[in-house]
PDB file of C-alpha atoms in Angstrom:
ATOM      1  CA  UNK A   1      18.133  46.850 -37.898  1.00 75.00           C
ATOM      2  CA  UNK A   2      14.237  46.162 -38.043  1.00 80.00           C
ATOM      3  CA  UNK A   3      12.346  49.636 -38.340  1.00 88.00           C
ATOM      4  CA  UNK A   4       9.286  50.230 -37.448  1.00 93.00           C
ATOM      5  CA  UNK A   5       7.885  53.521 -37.288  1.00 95.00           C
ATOM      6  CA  UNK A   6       4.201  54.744 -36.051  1.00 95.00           C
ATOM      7  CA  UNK A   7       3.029  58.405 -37.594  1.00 89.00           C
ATOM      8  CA  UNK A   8       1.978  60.122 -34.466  1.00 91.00           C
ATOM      9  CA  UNK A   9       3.363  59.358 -30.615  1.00 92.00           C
ATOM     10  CA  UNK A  10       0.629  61.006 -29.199  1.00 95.00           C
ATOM     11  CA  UNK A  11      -3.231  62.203 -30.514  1.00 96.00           C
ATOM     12  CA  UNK A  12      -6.211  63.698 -28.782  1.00 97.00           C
ATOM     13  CA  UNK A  13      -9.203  63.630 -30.456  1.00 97.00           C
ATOM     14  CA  UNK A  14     -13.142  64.130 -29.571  1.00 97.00           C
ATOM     15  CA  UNK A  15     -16.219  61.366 -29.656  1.00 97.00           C
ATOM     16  CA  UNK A  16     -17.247  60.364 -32.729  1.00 97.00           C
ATOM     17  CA  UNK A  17     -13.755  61.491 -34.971  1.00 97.00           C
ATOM     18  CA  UNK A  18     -12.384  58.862 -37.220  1.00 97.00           C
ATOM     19  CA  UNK A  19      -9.200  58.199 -36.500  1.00 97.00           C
ATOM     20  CA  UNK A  20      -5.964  56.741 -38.297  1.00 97.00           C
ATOM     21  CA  UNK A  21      -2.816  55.047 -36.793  1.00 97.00           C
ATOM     22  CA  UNK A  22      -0.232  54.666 -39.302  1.00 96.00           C
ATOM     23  CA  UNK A  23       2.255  52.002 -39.178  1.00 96.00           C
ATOM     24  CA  UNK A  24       5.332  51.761 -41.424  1.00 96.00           C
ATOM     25  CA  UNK A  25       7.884  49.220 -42.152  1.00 93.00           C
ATOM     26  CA  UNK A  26      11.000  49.512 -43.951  1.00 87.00           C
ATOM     27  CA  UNK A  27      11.457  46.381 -45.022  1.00 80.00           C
ATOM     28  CA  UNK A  28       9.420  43.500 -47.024  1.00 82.00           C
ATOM     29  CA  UNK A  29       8.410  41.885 -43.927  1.00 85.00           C
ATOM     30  CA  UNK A  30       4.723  40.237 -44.216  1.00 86.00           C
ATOM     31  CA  UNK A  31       3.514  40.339 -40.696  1.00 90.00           C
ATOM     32  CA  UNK A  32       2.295  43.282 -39.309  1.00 94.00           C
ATOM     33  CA  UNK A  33       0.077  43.937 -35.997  1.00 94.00           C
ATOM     34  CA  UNK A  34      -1.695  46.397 -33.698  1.00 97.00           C
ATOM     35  CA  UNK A  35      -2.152  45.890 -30.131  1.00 96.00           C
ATOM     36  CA  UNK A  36      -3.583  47.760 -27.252  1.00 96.00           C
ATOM     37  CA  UNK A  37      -1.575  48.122 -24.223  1.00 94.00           C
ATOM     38  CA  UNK A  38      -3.835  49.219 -21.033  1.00 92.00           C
ATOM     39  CA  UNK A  39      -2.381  49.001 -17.131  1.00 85.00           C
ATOM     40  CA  UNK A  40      -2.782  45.878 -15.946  1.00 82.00           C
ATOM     41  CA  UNK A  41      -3.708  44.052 -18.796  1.00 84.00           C
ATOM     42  CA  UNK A  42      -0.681  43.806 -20.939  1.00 87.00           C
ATOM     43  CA  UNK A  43      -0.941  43.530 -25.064  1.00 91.00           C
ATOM     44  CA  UNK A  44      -4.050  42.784 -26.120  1.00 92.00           C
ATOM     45  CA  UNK A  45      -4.344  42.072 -29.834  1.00 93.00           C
ATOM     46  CA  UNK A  46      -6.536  43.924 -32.205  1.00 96.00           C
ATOM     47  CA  UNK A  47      -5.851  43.047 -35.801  1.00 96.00           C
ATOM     48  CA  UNK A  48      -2.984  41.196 -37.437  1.00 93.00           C
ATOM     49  CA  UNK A  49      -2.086  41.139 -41.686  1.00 94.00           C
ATOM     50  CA  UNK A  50       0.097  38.313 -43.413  1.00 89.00           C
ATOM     51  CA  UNK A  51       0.319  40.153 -46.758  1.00 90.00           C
ATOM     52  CA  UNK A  52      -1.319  42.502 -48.966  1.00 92.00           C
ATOM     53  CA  UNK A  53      -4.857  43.343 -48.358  1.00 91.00           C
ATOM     54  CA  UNK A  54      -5.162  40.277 -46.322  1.00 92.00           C
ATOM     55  CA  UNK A  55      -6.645  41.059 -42.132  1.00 93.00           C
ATOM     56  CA  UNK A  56      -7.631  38.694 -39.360  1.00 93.00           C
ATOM     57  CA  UNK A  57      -9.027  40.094 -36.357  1.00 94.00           C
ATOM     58  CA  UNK A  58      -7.244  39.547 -33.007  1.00 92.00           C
ATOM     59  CA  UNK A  59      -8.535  39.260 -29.470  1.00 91.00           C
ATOM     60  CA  UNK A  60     -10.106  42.862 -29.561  1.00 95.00           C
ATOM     61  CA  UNK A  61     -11.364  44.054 -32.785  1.00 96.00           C
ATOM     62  CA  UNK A  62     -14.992  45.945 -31.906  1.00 96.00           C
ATOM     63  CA  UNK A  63     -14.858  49.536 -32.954  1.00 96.00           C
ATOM     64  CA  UNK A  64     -11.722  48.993 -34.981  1.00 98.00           C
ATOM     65  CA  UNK A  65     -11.128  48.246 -38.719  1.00 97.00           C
ATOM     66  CA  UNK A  66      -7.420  47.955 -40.545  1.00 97.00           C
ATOM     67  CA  UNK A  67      -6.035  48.397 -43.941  1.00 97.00           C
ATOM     68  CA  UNK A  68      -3.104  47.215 -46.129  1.00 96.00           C
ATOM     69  CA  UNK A  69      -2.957  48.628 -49.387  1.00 95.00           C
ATOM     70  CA  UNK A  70       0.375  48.603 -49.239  1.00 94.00           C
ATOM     71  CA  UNK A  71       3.158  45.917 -47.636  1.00 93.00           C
ATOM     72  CA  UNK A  72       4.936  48.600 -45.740  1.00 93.00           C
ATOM     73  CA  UNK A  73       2.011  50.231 -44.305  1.00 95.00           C
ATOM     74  CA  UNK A  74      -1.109  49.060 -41.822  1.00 97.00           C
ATOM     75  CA  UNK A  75      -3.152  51.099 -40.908  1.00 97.00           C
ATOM     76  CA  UNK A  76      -5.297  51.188 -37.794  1.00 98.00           C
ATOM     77  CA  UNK A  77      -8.748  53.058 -38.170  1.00 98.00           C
ATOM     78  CA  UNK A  78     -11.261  54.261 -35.214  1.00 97.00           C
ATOM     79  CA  UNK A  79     -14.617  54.587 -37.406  1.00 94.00           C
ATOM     80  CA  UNK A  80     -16.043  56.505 -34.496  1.00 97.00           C
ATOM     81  CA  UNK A  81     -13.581  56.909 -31.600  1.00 97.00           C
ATOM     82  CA  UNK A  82     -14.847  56.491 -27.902  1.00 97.00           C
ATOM     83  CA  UNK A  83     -13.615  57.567 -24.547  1.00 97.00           C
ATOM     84  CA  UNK A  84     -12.958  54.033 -23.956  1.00 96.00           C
ATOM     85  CA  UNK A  85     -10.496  53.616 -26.578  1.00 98.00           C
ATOM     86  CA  UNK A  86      -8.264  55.925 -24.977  1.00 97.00           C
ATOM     87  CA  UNK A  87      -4.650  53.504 -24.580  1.00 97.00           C
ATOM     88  CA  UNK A  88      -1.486  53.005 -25.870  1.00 95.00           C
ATOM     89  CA  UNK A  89      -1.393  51.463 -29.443  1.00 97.00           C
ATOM     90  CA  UNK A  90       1.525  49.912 -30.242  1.00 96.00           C
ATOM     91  CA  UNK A  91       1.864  48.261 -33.846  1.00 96.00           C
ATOM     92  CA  UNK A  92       4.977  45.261 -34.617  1.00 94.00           C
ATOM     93  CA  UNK A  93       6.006  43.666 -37.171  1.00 93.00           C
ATOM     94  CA  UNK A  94       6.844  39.324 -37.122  1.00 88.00           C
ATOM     95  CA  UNK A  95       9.884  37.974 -38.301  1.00 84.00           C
ATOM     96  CA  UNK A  96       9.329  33.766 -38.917  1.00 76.00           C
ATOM     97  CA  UNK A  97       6.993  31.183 -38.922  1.00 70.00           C
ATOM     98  CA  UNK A  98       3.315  30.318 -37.085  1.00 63.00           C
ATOM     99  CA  UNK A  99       6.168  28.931 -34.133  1.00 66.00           C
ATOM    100  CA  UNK A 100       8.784  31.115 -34.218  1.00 72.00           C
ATOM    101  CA  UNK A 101       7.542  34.701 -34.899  1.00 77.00           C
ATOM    102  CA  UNK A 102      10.095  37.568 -33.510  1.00 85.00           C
ATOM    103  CA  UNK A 103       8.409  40.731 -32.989  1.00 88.00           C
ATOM    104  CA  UNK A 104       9.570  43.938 -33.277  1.00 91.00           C
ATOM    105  CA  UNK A 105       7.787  47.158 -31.952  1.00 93.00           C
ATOM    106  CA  UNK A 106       7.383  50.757 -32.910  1.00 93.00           C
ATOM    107  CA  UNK A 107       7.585  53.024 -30.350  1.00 93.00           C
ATOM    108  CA  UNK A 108       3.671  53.671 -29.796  1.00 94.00           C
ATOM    109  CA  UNK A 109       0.909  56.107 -30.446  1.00 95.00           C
ATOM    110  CA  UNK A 110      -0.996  57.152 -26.607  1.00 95.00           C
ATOM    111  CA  UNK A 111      -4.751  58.100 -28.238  1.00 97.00           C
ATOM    112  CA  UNK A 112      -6.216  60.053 -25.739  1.00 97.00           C
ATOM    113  CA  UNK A 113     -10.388  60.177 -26.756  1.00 97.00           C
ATOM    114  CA  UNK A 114     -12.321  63.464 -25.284  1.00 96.00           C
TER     115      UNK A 114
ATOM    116  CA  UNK B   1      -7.768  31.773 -24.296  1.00 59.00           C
ATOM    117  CA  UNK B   2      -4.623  30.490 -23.232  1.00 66.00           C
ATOM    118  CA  UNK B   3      -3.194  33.301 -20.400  1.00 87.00           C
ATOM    119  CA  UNK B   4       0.119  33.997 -19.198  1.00 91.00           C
ATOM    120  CA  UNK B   5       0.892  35.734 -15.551  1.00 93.00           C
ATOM    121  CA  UNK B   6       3.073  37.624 -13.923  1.00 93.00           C
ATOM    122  CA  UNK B   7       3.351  39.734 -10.670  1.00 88.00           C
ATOM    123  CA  UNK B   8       3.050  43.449 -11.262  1.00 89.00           C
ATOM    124  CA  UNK B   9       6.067  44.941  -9.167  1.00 95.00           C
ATOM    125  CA  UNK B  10       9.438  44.210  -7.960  1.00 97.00           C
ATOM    126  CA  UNK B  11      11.866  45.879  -5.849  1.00 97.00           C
ATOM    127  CA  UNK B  12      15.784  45.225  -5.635  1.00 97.00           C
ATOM    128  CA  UNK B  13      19.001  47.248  -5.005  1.00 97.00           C
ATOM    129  CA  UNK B  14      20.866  47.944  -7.449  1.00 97.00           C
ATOM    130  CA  UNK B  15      24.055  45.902  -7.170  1.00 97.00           C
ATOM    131  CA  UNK B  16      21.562  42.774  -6.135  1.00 97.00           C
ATOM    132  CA  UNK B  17      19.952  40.104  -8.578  1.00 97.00           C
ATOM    133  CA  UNK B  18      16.631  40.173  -9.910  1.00 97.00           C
ATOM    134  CA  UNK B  19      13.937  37.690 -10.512  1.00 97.00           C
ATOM    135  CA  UNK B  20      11.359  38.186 -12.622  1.00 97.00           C
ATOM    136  CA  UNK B  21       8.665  34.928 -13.256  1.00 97.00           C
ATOM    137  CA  UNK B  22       6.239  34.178 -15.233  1.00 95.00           C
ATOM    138  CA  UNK B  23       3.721  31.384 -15.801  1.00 95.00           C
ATOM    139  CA  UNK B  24       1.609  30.447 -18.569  1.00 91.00           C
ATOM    140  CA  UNK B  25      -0.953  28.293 -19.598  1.00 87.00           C
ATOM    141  CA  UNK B  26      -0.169  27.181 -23.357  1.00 79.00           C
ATOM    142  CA  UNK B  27       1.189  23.416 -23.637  1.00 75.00           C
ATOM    143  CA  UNK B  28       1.683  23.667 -27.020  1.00 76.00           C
ATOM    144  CA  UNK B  29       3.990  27.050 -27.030  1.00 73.00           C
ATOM    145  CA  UNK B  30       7.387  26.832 -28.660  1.00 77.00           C
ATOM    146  CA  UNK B  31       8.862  29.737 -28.114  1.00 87.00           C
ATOM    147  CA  UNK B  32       8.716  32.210 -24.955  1.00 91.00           C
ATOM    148  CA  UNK B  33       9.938  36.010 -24.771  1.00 93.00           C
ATOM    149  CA  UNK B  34      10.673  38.493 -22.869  1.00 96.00           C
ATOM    150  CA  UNK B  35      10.242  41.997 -23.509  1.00 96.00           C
ATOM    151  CA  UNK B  36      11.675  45.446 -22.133  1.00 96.00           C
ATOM    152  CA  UNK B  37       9.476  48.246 -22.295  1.00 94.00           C
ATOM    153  CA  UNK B  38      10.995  51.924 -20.568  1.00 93.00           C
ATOM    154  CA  UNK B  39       9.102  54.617 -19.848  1.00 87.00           C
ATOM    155  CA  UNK B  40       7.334  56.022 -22.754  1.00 82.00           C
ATOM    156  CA  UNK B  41       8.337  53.635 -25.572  1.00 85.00           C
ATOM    157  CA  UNK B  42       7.772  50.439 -27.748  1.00 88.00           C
ATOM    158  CA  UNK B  43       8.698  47.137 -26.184  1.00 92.00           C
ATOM    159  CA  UNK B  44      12.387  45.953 -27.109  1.00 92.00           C
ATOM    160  CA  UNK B  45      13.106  42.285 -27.553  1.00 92.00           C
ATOM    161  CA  UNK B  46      15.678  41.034 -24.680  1.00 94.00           C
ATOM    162  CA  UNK B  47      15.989  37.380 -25.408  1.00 93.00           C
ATOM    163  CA  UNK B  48      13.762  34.306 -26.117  1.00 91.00           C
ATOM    164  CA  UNK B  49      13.706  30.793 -25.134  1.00 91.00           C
ATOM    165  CA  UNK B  50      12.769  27.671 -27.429  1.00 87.00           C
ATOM    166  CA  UNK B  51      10.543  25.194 -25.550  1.00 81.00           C
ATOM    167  CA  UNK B  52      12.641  22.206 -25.921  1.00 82.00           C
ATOM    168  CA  UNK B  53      15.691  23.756 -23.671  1.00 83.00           C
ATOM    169  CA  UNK B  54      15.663  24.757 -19.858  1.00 88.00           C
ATOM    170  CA  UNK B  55      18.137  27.790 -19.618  1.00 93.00           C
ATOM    171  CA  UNK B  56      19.348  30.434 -21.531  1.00 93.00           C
ATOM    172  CA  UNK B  57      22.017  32.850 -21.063  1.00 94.00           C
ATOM    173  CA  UNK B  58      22.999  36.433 -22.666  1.00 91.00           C
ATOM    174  CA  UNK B  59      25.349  38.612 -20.684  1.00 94.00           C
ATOM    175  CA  UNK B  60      23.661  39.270 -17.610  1.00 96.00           C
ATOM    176  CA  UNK B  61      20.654  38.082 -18.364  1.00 96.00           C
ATOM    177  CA  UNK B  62      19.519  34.141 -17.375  1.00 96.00           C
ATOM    178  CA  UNK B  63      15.982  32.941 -18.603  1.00 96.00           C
ATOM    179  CA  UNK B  64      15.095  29.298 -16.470  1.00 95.00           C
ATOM    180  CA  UNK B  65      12.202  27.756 -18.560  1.00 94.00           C
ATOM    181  CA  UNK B  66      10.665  24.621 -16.418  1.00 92.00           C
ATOM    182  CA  UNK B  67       8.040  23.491 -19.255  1.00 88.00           C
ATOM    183  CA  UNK B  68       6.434  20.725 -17.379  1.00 89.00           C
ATOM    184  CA  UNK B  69       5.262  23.769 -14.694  1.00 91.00           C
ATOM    185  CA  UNK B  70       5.143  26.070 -17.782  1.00 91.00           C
ATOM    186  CA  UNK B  71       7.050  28.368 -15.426  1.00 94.00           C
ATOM    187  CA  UNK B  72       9.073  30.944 -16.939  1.00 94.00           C
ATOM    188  CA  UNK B  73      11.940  33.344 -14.947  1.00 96.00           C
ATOM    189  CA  UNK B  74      14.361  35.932 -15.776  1.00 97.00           C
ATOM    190  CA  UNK B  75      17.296  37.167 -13.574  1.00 97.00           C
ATOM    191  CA  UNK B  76      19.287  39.894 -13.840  1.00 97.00           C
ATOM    192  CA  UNK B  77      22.443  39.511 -12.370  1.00 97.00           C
ATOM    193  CA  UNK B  78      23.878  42.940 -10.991  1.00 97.00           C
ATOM    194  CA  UNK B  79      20.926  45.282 -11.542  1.00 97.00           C
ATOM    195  CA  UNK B  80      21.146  48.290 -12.404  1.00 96.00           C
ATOM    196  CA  UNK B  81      19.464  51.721 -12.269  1.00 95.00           C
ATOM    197  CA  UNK B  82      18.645  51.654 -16.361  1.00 94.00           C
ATOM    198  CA  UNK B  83      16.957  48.779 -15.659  1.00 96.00           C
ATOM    199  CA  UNK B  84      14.389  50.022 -14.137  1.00 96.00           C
ATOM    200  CA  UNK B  85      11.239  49.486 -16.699  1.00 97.00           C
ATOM    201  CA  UNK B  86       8.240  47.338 -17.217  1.00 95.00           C
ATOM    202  CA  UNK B  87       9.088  43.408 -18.806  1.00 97.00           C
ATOM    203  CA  UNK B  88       6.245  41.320 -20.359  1.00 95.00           C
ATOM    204  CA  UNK B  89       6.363  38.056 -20.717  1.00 95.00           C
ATOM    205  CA  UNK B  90       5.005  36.177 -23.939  1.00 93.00           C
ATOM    206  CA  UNK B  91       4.412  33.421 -25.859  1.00 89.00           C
ATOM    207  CA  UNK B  92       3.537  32.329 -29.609  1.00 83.00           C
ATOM    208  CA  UNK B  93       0.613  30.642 -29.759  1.00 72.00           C
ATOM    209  CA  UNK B  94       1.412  27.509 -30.658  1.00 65.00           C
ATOM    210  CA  UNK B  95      -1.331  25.587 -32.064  1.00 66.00           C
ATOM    211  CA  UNK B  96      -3.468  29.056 -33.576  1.00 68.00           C
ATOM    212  CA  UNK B  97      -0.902  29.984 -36.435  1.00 67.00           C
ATOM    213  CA  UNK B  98      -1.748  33.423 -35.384  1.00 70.00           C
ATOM    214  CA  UNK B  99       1.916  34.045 -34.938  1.00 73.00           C
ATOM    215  CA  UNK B 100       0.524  36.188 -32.450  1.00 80.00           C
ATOM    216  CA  UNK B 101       1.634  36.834 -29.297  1.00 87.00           C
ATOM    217  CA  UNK B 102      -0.044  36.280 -25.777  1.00 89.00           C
ATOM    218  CA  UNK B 103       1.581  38.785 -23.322  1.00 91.00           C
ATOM    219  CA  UNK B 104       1.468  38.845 -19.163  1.00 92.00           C
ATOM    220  CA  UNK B 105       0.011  42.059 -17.483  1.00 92.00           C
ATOM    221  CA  UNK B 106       3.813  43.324 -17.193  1.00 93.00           C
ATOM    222  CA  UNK B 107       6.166  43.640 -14.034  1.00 95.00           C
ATOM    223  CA  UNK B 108       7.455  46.530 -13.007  1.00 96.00           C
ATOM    224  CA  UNK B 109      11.032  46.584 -11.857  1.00 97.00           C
ATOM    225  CA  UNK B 110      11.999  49.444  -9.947  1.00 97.00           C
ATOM    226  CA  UNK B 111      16.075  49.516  -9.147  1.00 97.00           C
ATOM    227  CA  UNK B 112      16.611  51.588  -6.150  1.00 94.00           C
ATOM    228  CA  UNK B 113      19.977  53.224  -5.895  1.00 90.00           C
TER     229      UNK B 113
END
């Protein structure tokens, strides 16, 4: 079974904190994403990594910045949360190729910015 | 950017059929998904579709793909009460190699006893 597991299912934090959603995998998969899910809009996608220190930015990358230091790990990172970030982040891993590309989820993080 | 639709609510009995559809706007997609997300967790993988066939079926579920109206349906046959959740439609972008994923808003299918 694909694993994915995300660090925190729920955070408050206040304007201006930096914050960190962690993302592990436990296996050597080499696609990993975050996406923001908001009512009514569906998955929107922030940041994606093929390998090792490698990031492309998605759909919706202002105000956020990633890491991989690691393959297991991506890391989301809110230099200087806003109220408007509050949302459900959900982060997945891909399975296959630029056509074919399974994803599997971990069970989200619900950021909730004060 | 290529988009992908779907109504935001559905109804049934449980007992009856449901039919979820989706359209999207990606010619060059291969594969399409569909997702199950319940209340308060990540979105689980229920089956996929490749581009080049028309139907699908897994158990009780039946995904119809009509590619030439880049329509996209999924019926549950004998609903039930745990299927009451949110499914998202998506599809791989096809000429990106993002191997991202483009997702509809979600429908929400509530199963009423």
């Amino acid at each position: 079974d694909v694993k994915v597991t995300q660090s925190s299912r729920y955070l408050v934090k206040r304007t201006g904190e930096k914050v960190f959603l962690e993302c592990v995998q436990d296996m050597d998969h080499e696609n990993m994403f975050w996406y923001r899910q908001d009512p009514g809009l569906g998955l929107r996608l922030i940041y994606f990594s093929y390998d090792v220190k490698m990031k492309e930015k998605g759909d919706i990358p202002e105000g956020y910045s990633v890491s991989r230091e690691k393959k297991e790990r991506f890391s989301l990172i809110l230099e200087s949360a806003s109220t408007n970030q509050t949302s459900m982040y959900l982060c997945a891993i891909g399975l296959g190729t630029a056509n074919k590309n399974i994803q599997y989820f971990g069970a989200g993080t619900r950021l909730s910015v004060l | 950017g290529e988009d992908v639709e779907q109504s935001l609510f559905l109804s049934v009995r449980e007992g009856d059929s449901s039919v979820i559809n989706c359209t999207y706007t990606d010619s060059s997609s291969t594969y399409l998904y569909w997702y199950k997300q319940e209340p308060g967790a990540g979105l689980q993988l229920l089956t996929y579709i490749f581009s080049n066939m028309d139907m699908k079926q897994d158990q009780r579920l039946t995904v119809l793909l009509n590619k030439k109206d880049k329509h996209l349906s999924l019926r549950i046959a004998d609903t039930q009460t745990g299927d009451s959740a949110i499914y998202f439609c998506a599809e791989i972008e096809g000429n990106t190699g993002r191997r991202a994923l483009t997702f509809g808003s979600g429908t929400r299918l509530q199963v009423q006893p």
